[in-house]
JSON list of C-alpha atoms in Angstrom, two decimals:
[
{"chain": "I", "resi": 1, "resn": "UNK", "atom": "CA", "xyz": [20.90, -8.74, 5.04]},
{"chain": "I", "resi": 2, "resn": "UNK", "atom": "CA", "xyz": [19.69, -7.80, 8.19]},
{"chain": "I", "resi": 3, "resn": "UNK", "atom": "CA", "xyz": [16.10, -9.82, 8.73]},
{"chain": "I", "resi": 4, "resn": "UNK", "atom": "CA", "xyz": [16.05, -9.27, 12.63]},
{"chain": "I", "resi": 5, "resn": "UNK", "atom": "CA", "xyz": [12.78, -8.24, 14.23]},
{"chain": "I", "resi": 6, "resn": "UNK", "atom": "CA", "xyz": [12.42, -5.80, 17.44]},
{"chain": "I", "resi": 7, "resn": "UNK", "atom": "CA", "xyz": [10.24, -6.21, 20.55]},
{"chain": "I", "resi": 8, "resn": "UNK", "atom": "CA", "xyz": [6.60, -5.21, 20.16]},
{"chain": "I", "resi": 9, "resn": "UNK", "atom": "CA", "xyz": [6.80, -0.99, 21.56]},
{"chain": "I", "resi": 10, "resn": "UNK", "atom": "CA", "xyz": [3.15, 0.10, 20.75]},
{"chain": "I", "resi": 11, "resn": "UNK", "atom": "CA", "xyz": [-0.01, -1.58, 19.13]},
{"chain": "I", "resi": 12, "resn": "UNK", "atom": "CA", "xyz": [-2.74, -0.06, 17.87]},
{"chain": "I", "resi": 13, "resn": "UNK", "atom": "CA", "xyz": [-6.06, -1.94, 16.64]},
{"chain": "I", "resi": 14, "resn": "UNK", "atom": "CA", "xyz": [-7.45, -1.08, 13.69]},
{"chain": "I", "resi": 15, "resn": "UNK", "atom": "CA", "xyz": [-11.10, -1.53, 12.75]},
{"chain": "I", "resi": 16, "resn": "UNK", "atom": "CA", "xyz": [-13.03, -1.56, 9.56]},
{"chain": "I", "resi": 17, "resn": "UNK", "atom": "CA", "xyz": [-16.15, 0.39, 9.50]},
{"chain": "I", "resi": 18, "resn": "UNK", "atom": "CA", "xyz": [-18.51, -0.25, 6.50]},
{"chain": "I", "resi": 19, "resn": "UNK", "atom": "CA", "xyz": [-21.68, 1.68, 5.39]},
{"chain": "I", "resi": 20, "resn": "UNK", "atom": "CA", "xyz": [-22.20, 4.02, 2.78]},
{"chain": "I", "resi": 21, "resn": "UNK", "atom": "CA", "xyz": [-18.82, 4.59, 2.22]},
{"chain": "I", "resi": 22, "resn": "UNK", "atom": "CA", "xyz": [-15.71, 2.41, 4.23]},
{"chain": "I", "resi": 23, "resn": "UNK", "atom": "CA", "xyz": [-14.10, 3.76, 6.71]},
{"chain": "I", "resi": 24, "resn": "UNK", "atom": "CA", "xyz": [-11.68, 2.24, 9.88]},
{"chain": "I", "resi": 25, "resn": "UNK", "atom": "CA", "xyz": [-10.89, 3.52, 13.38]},
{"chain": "I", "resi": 26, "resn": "UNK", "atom": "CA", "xyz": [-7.71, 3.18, 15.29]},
{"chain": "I", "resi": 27, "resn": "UNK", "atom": "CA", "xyz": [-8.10, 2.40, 17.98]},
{"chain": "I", "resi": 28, "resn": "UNK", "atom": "CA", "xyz": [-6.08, 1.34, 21.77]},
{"chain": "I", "resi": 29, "resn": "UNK", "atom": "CA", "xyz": [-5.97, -1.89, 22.34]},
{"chain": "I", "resi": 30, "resn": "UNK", "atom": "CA", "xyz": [-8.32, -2.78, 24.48]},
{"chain": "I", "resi": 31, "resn": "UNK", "atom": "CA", "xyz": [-10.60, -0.84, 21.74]},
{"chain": "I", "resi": 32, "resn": "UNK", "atom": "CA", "xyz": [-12.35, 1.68, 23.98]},
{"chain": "I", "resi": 33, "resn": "UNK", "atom": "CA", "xyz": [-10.33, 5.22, 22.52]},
{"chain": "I", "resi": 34, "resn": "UNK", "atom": "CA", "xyz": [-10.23, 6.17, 19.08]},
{"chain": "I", "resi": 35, "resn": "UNK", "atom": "CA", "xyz": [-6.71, 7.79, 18.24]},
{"chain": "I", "resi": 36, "resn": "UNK", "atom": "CA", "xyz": [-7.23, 7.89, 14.63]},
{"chain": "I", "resi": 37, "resn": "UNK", "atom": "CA", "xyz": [-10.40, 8.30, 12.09]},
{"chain": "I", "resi": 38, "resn": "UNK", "atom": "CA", "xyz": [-9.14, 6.92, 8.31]},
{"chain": "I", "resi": 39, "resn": "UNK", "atom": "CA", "xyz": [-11.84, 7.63, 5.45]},
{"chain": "I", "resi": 40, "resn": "UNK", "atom": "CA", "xyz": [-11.80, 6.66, 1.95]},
{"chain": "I", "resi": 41, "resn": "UNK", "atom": "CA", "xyz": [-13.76, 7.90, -1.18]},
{"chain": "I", "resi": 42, "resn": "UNK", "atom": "CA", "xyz": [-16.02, 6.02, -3.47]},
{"chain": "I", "resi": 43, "resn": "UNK", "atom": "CA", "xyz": [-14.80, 8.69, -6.08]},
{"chain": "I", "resi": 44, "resn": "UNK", "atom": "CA", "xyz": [-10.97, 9.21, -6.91]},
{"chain": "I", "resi": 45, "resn": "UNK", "atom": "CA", "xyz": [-9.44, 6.24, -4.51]},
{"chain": "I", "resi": 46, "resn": "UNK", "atom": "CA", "xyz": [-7.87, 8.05, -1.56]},
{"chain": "I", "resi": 47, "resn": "UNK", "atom": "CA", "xyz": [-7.16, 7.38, 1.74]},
{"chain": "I", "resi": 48, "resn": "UNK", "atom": "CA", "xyz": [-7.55, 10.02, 4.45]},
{"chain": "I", "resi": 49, "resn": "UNK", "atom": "CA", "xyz": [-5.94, 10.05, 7.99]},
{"chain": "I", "resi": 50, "resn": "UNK", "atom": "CA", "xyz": [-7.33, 11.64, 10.65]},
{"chain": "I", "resi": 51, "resn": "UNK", "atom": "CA", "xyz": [-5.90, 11.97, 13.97]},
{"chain": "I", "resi": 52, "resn": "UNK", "atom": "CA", "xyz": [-7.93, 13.02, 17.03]},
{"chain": "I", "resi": 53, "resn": "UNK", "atom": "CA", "xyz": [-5.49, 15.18, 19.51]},
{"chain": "I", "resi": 54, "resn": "UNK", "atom": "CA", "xyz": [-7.44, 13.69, 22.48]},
{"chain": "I", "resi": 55, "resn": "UNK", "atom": "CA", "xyz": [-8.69, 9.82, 22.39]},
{"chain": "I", "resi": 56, "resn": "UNK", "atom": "CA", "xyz": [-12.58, 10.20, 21.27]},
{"chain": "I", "resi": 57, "resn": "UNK", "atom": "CA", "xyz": [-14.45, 7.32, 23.37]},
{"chain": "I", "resi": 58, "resn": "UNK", "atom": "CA", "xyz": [-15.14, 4.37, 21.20]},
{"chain": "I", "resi": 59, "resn": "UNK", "atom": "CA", "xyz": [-19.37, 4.03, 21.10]},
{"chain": "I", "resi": 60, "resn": "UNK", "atom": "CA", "xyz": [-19.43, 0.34, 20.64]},
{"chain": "I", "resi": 61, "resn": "UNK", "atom": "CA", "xyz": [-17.11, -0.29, 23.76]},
{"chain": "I", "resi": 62, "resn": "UNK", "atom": "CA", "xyz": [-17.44, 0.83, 27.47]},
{"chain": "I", "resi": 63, "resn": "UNK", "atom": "CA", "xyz": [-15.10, 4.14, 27.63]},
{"chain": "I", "resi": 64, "resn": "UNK", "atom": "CA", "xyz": [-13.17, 4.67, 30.73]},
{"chain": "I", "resi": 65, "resn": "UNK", "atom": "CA", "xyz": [-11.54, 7.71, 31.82]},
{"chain": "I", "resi": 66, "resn": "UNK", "atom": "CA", "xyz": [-7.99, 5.56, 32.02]},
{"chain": "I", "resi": 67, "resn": "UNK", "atom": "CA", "xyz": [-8.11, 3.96, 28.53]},
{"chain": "I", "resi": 68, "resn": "UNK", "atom": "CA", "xyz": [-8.80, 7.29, 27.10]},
{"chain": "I", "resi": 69, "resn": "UNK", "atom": "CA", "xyz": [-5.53, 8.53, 28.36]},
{"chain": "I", "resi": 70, "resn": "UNK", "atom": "CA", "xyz": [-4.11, 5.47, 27.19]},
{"chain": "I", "resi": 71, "resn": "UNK", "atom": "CA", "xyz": [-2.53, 5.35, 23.86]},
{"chain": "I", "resi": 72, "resn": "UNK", "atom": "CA", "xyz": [-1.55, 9.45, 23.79]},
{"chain": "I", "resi": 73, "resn": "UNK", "atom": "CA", "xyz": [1.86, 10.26, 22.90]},
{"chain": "I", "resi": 74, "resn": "UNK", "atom": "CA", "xyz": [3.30, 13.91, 23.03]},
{"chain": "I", "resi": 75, "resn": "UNK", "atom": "CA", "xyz": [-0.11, 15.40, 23.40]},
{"chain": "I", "resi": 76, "resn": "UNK", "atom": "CA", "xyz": [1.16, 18.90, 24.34]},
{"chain": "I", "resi": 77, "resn": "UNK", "atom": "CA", "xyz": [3.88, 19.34, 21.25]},
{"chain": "I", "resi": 78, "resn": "UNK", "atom": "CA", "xyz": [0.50, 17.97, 18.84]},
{"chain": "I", "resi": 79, "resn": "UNK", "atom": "CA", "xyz": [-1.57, 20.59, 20.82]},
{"chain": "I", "resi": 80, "resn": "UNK", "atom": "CA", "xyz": [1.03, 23.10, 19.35]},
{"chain": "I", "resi": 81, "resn": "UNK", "atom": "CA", "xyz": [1.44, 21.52, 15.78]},
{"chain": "I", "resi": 82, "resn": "UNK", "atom": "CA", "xyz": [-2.62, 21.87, 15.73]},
{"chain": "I", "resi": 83, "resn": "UNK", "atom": "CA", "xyz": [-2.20, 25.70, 17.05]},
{"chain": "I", "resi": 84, "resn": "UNK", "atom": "CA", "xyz": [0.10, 26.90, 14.29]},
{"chain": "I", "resi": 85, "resn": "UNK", "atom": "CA", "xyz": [-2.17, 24.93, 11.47]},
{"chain": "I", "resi": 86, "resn": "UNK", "atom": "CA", "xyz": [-5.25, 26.43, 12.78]},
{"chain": "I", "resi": 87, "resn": "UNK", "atom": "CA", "xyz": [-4.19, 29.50, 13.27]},
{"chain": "I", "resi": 88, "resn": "UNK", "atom": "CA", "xyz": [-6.72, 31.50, 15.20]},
{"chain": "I", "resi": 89, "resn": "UNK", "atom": "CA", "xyz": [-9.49, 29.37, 14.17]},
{"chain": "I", "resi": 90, "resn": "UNK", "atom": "CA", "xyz": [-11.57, 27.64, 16.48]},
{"chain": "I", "resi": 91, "resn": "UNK", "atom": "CA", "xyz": [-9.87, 24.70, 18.40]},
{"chain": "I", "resi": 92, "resn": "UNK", "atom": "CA", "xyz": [-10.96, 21.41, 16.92]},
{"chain": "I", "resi": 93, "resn": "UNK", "atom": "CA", "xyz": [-10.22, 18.19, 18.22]},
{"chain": "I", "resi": 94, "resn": "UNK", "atom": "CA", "xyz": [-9.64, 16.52, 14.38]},
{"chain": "I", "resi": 95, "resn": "UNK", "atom": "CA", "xyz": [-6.11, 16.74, 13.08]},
{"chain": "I", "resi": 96, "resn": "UNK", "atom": "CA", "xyz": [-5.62, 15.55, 9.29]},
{"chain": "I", "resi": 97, "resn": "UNK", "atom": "CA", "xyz": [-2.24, 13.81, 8.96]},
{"chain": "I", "resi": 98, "resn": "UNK", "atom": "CA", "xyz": [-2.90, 13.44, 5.69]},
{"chain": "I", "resi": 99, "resn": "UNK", "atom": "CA", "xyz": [-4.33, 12.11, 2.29]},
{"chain": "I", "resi": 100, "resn": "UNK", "atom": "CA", "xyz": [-2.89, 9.57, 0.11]},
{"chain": "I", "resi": 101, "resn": "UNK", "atom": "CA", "xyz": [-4.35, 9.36, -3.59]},
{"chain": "I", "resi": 102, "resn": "UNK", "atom": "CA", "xyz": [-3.84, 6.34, -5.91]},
{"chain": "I", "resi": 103, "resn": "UNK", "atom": "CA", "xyz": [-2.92, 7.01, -9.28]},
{"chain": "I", "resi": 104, "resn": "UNK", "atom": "CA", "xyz": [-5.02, 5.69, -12.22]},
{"chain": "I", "resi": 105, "resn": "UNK", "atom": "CA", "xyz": [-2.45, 4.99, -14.75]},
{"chain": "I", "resi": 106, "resn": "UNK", "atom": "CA", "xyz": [-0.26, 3.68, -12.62]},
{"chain": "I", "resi": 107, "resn": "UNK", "atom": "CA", "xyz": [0.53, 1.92, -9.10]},
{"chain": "I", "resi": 108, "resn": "UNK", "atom": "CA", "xyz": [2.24, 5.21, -7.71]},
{"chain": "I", "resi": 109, "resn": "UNK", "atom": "CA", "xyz": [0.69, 6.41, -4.29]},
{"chain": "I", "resi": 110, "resn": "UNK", "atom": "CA", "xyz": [1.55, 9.82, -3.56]},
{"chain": "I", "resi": 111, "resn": "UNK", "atom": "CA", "xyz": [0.86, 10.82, 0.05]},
{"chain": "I", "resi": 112, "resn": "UNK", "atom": "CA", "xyz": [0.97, 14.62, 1.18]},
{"chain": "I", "resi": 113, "resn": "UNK", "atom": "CA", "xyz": [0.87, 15.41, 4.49]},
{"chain": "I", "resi": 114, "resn": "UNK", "atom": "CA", "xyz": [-0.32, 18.00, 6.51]},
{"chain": "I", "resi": 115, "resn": "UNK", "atom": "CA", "xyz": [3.40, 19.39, 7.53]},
{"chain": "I", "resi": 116, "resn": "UNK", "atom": "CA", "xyz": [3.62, 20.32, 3.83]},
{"chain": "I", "resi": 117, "resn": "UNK", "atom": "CA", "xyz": [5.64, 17.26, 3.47]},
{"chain": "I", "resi": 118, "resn": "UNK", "atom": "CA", "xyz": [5.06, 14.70, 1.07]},
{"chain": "I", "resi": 119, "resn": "UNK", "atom": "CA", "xyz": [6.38, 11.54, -0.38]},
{"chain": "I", "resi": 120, "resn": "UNK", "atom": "CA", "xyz": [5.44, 9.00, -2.86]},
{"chain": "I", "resi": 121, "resn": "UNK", "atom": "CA", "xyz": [5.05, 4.92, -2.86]},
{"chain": "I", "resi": 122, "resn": "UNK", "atom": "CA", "xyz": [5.84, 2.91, -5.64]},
{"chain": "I", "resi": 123, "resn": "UNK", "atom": "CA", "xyz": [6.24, -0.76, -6.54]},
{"chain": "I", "resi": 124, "resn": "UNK", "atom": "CA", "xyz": [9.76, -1.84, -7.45]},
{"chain": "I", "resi": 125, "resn": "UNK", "atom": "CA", "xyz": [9.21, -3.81, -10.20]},
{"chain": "I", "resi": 126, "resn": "UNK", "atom": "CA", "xyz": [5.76, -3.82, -11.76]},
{"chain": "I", "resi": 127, "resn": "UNK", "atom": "CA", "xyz": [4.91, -7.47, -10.45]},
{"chain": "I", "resi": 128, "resn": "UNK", "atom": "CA", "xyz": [5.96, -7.01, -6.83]},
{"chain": "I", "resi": 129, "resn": "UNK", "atom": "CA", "xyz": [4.08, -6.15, -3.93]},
{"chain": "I", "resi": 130, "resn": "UNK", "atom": "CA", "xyz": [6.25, -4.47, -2.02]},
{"chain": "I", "resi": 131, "resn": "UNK", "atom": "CA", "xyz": [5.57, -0.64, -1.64]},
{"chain": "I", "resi": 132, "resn": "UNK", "atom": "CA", "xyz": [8.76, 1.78, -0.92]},
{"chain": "I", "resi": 133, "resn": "UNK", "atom": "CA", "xyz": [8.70, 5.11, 0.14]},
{"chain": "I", "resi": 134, "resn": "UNK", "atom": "CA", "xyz": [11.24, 8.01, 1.62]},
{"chain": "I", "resi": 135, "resn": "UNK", "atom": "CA", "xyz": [9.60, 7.69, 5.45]},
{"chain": "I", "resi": 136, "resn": "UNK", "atom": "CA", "xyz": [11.37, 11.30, 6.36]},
{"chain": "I", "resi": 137, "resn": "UNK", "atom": "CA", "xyz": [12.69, 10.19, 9.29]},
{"chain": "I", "resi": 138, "resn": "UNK", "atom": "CA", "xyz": [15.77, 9.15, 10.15]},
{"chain": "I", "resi": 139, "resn": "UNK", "atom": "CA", "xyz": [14.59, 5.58, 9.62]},
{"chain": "I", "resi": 140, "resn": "UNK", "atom": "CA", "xyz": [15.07, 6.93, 5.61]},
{"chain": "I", "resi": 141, "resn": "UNK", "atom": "CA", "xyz": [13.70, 4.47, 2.96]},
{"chain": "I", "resi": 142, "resn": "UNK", "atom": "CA", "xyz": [11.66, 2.05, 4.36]},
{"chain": "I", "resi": 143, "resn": "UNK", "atom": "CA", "xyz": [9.10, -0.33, 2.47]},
{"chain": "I", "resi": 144, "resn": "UNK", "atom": "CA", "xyz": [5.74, -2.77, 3.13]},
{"chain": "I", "resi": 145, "resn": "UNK", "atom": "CA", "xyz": [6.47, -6.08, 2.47]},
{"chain": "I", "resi": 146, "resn": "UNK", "atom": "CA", "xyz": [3.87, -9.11, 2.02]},
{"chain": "I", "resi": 147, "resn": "UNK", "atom": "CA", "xyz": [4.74, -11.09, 5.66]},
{"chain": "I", "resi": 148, "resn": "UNK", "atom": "CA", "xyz": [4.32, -14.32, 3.82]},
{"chain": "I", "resi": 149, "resn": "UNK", "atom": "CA", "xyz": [7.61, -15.45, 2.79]},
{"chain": "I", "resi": 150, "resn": "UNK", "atom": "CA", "xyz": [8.34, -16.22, -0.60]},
{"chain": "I", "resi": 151, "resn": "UNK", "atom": "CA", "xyz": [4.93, -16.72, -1.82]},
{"chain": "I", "resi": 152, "resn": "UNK", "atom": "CA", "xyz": [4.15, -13.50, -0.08]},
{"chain": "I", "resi": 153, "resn": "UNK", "atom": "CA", "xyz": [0.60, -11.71, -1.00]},
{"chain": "I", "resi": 154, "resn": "UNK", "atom": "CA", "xyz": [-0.86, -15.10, -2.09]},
{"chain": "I", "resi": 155, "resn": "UNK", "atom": "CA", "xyz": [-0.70, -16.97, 1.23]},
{"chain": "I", "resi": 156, "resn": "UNK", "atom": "CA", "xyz": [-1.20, -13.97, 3.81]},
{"chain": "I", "resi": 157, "resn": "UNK", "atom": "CA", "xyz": [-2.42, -10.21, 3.77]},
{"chain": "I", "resi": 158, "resn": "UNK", "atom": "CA", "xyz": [-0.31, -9.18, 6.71]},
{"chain": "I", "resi": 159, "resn": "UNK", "atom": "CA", "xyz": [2.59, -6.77, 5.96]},
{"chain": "I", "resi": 160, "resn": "UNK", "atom": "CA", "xyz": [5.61, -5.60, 7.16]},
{"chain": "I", "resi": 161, "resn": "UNK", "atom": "CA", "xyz": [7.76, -2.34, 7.57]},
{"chain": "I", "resi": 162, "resn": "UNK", "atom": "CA", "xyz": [11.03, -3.34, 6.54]},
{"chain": "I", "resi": 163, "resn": "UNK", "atom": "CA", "xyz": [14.45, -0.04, 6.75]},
{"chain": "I", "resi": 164, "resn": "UNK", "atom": "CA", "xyz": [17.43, -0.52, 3.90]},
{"chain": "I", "resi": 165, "resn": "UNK", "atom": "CA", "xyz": [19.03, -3.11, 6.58]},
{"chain": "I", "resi": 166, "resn": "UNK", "atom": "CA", "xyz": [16.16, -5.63, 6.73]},
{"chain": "I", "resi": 167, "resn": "UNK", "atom": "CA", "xyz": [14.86, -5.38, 9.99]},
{"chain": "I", "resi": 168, "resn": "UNK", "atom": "CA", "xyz": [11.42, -5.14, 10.62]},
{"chain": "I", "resi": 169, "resn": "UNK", "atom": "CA", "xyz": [10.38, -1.86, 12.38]},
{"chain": "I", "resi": 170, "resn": "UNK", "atom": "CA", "xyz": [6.39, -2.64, 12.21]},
{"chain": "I", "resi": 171, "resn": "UNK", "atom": "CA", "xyz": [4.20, -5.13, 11.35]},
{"chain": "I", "resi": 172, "resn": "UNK", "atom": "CA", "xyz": [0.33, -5.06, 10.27]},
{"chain": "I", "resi": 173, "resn": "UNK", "atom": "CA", "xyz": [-1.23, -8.28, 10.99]},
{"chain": "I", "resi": 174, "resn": "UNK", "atom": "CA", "xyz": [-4.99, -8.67, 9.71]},
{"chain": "I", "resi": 175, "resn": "UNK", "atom": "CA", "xyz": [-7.58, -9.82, 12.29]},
{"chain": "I", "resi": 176, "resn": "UNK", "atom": "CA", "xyz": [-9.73, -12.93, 12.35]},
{"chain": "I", "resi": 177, "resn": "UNK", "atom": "CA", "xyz": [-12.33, -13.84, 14.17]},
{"chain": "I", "resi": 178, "resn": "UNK", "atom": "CA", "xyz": [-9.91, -16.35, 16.88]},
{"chain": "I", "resi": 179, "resn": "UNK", "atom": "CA", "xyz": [-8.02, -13.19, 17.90]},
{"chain": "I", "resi": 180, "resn": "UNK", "atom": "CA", "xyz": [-7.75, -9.68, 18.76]},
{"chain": "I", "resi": 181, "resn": "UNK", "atom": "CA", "xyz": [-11.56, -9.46, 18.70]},
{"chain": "I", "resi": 182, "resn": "UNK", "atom": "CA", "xyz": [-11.53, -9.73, 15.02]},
{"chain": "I", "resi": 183, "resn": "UNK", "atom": "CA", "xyz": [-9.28, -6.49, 14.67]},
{"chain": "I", "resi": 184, "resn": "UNK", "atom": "CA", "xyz": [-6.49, -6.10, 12.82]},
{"chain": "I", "resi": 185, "resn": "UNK", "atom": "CA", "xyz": [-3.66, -5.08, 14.73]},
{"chain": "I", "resi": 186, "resn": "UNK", "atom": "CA", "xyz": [-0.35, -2.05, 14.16]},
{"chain": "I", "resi": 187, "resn": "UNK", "atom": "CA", "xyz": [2.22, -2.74, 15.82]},
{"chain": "I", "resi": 188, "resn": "UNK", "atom": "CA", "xyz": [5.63, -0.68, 16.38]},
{"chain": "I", "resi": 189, "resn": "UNK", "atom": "CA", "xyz": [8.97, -2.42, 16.66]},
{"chain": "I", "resi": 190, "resn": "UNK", "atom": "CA", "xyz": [11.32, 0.54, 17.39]},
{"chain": "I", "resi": 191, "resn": "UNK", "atom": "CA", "xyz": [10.84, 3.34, 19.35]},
{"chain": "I", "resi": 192, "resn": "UNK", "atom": "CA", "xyz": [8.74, 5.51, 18.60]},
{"chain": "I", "resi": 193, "resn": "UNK", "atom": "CA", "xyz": [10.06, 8.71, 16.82]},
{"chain": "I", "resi": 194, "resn": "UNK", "atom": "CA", "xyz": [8.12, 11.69, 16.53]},
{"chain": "I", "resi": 195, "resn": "UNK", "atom": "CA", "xyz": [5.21, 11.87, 14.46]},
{"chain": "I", "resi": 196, "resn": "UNK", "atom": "CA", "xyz": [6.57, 8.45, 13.01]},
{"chain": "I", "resi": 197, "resn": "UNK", "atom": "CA", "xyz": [3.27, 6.53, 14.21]},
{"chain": "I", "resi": 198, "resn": "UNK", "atom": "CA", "xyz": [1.61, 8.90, 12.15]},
{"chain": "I", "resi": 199, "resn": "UNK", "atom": "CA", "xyz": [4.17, 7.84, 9.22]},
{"chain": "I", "resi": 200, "resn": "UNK", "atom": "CA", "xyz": [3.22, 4.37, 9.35]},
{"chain": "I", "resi": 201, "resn": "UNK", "atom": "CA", "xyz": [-0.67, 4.39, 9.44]},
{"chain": "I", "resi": 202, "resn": "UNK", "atom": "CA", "xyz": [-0.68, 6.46, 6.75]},
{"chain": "I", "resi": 203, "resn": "UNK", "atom": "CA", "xyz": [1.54, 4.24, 4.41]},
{"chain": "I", "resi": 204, "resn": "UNK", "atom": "CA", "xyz": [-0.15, 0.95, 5.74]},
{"chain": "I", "resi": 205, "resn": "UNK", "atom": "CA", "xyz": [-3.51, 2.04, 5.41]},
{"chain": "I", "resi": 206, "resn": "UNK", "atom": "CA", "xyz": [-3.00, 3.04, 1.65]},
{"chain": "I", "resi": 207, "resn": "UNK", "atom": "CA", "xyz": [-0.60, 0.06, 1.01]},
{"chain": "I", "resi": 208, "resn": "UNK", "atom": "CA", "xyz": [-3.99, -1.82, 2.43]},
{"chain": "I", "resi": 209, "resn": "UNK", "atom": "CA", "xyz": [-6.63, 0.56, 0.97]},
{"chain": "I", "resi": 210, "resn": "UNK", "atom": "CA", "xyz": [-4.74, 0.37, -2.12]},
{"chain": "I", "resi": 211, "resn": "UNK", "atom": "CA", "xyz": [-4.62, -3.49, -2.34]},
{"chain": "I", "resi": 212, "resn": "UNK", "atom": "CA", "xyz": [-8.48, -3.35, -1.56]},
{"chain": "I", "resi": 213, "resn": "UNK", "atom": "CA", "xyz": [-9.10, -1.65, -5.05]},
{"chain": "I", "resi": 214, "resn": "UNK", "atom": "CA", "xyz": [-7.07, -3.18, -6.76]},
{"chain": "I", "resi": 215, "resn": "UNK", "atom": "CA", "xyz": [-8.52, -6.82, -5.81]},
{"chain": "I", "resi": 216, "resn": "UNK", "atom": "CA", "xyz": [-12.34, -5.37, -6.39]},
{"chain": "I", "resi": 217, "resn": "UNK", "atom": "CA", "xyz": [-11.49, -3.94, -9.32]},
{"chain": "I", "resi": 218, "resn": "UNK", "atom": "CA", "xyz": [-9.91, -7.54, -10.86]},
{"chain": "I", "resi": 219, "resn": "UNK", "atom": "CA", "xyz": [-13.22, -9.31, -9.08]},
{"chain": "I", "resi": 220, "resn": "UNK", "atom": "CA", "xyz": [-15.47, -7.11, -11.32]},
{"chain": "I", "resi": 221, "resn": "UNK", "atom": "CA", "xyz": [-13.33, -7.45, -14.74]},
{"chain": "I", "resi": 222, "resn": "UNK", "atom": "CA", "xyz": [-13.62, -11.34, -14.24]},
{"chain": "I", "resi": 223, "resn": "UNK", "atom": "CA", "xyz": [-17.12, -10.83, -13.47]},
{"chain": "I", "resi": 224, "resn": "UNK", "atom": "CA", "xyz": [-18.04, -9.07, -16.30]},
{"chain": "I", "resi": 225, "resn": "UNK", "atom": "CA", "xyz": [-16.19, -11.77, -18.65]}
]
């Protein structure tokens, strides 16, 4: 099997946002645009991606007219996807990519996007932590891994994006505070497709959201022993 791993292509940052309900913001790297809002729901569990069509200035850094810029990809064919979803509506700067929803009697994730696409993540055995999904690009099936080796999940919560060969085409890495500011970090390690940035923060952040519940949820049952 193929285990190579590409050169870094893009990062994104990506930070968590808690109040009365959590929340995270993608951000550039130098953390100063926000390309992406993701929300969650103290309801159902569900993730939702949003993605803003121009770089919204990030409040708690100093914005520059250069790092907003930075970090855009395509703007003018996303400026037309918008268009044709809105219809004649008025413009808005807020594009949902998408909403991924957890089911309760099961781990299945089932993602459905925007396009009118949709796919669903599942587990390949009931005791692993890998989730696998149809990424509908040409990339095909692709799957998060646990980037610890073979005690995975239990030494490390950073992931990796692994295609039907083995190679690694991205890699979430969670922040501490020695590095990245604290952030947690997306990074690409192919180049970039289109909308395929949009494939993998959706699918990590509910692989992560997902993992989130899951460990609260087993905190509380031992809790309440």
């Amino acid at each position: 099997m193929n285990n190579t791993v590409g050169y870094p292509v893009r990062q994104v940052h990506v930070i968590k946002r808690e109040s009365w309900t959590l929340s995270y913001k993608i951000t550039t790297p130098d953390e100063t645009s926000i390309l992406y809002t993701v929300q969650t729901s103290n309801g159902h569990p569900e993730v939702t991606v949003i993605r803003h069509l121009t770089p919204v200035p990030n409040n708690s850094q100093q914005a520059s007219s250069t790092s907003r810029l930075s970090g855009q990809f395509s703007l003018s064919s996303l400026l037309r996807a918008h268009s044709q979803q809105q219809g004649d509506s008025q413009y808005s700067n807020d594009y949902v990519v998408g909403t991924a929803r957890f089911h309760s009697l099961s781990s299945k994730i089932d993602v459905n996007l925007s396009t009118n696409h949709a796919f669903q993540m599942k587990r390949p055995d009931p005791f692993s932590s890998t989730r696998r999904f149809e990424s509908l690009t040409p990339l095909g099936t692709l799957e998060w891994r646990s980037d610890g080796g073979a005690l995975g999940s239990l030494i490390t919560s950073n992931l990796k994006l692994v295609d039907g060969t083995g190679r690694t085409v991205a890699k979430y890495e969670k922040g501490s505070g020695l590095v990245s500011r604290g952030s947690s970090t997306i990074t690409m390690l192919v180049p970039e497709l289109d909308g395929f940035l949009d494939i993998v923060i959706m699918s990590c952040m509910a692989t992560i959201e997902y993992r989130r519940v899951e460990n609260k949820a087993a905190s509380e049952a031992v809790g309440g022993v």
